[in-house]
Amino acid sequence: MSPHYREILNFFENRSTNASAESFNAKLKAFRATLRGVCDVKFFLFRVANIIA
């Protein structure tokens, strides 16, 4: 049995995917790349919160 069995069934039963999570991960990764070397963690988390909201 596949380790992704439940996710596969969830798609066919509910037509739901993890596309929103993948999109968020891509946005966060791109944002991190633009702020490479920034030491202000509070500012980084503030900007991430603004992206999410």
mmCIF file of C-alpha atoms in Angstrom:
data_model
loop_
_atom_site.group_PDB
_atom_site.id
_atom_site.type_symbol
_atom_site.label_atom_id
_atom_site.label_comp_id
_atom_site.label_asym_id
_atom_site.label_seq_id
_atom_site.Cartn_x
_atom_site.Cartn_y
_atom_site.Cartn_z
ATOM 1 C CA MET A 1 0.000 0.000 0.000
ATOM 2 C CA SER A 2 1.266 3.462 -0.908
ATOM 3 C CA PRO A 3 2.321 5.786 1.934
ATOM 4 C CA HIS A 4 0.200 8.478 0.237
ATOM 5 C CA TYR A 5 -2.921 6.333 0.092
ATOM 6 C CA ARG A 6 -5.069 8.647 2.256
ATOM 7 C CA GLU A 7 -4.079 11.780 0.320
ATOM 8 C CA ILE A 8 -4.883 10.089 -2.971
ATOM 9 C CA LEU A 9 -8.290 8.955 -1.726
ATOM 10 C CA ASN A 10 -8.963 12.405 -0.270
ATOM 11 C CA PHE A 11 -8.534 13.924 -3.716
ATOM 12 C CA PHE A 12 -11.018 11.581 -5.335
ATOM 13 C CA GLU A 13 -13.576 11.792 -2.503
ATOM 14 C CA ASN A 14 -13.403 15.543 -1.750
ATOM 15 C CA ARG A 15 -11.518 16.964 -4.754
ATOM 16 C CA SER A 16 -9.100 18.599 -2.334
ATOM 17 C CA THR A 17 -5.382 18.978 -2.921
ATOM 18 C CA ASN A 18 -2.447 20.519 -1.111
ATOM 19 C CA ALA A 19 -1.978 23.161 -3.819
ATOM 20 C CA SER A 20 -2.529 26.024 -1.370
ATOM 21 C CA ALA A 21 0.180 24.705 0.937
ATOM 22 C CA GLU A 22 2.570 24.245 -1.971
ATOM 23 C CA SER A 23 1.849 27.784 -3.167
ATOM 24 C CA PHE A 24 2.524 29.192 0.291
ATOM 25 C CA ASN A 25 5.786 27.256 0.519
ATOM 26 C CA ALA A 26 6.891 28.636 -2.847
ATOM 27 C CA LYS A 27 6.063 32.216 -1.787
ATOM 28 C CA LEU A 28 7.937 31.786 1.491
ATOM 29 C CA LYS A 29 10.958 30.291 -0.252
ATOM 30 C CA ALA A 30 11.096 33.171 -2.754
ATOM 31 C CA PHE A 31 10.737 35.697 0.064
ATOM 32 C CA ARG A 32 13.555 34.058 2.027
ATOM 33 C CA ALA A 33 15.785 34.252 -1.030
ATOM 34 C CA THR A 34 15.257 38.007 -1.308
ATOM 35 C CA LEU A 35 16.132 38.568 2.358
ATOM 36 C CA ARG A 36 19.228 36.392 2.511
ATOM 37 C CA GLY A 37 21.671 37.781 5.046
ATOM 38 C CA VAL A 38 19.129 39.829 7.008
ATOM 39 C CA CYS A 39 19.716 39.434 10.734
ATOM 40 C CA ASP A 40 16.530 41.050 12.073
ATOM 41 C CA VAL A 41 14.351 38.031 12.841
ATOM 42 C CA LYS A 42 11.436 40.124 14.155
ATOM 43 C CA PHE A 43 11.274 42.057 10.889
ATOM 44 C CA PHE A 44 11.416 38.816 8.901
ATOM 45 C CA LEU A 45 8.507 37.334 10.868
ATOM 46 C CA PHE A 46 6.578 40.599 10.502
ATOM 47 C CA ARG A 47 6.968 40.471 6.733
ATOM 48 C CA VAL A 48 5.964 36.790 6.632
ATOM 49 C CA ALA A 49 2.831 37.633 8.636
ATOM 50 C CA ASN A 50 2.002 40.333 6.090
ATOM 51 C CA ILE A 51 2.377 37.877 3.222
ATOM 52 C CA ILE A 52 0.047 35.392 4.917
ATOM 53 C CA ALA A 53 -2.636 37.946 5.786
#
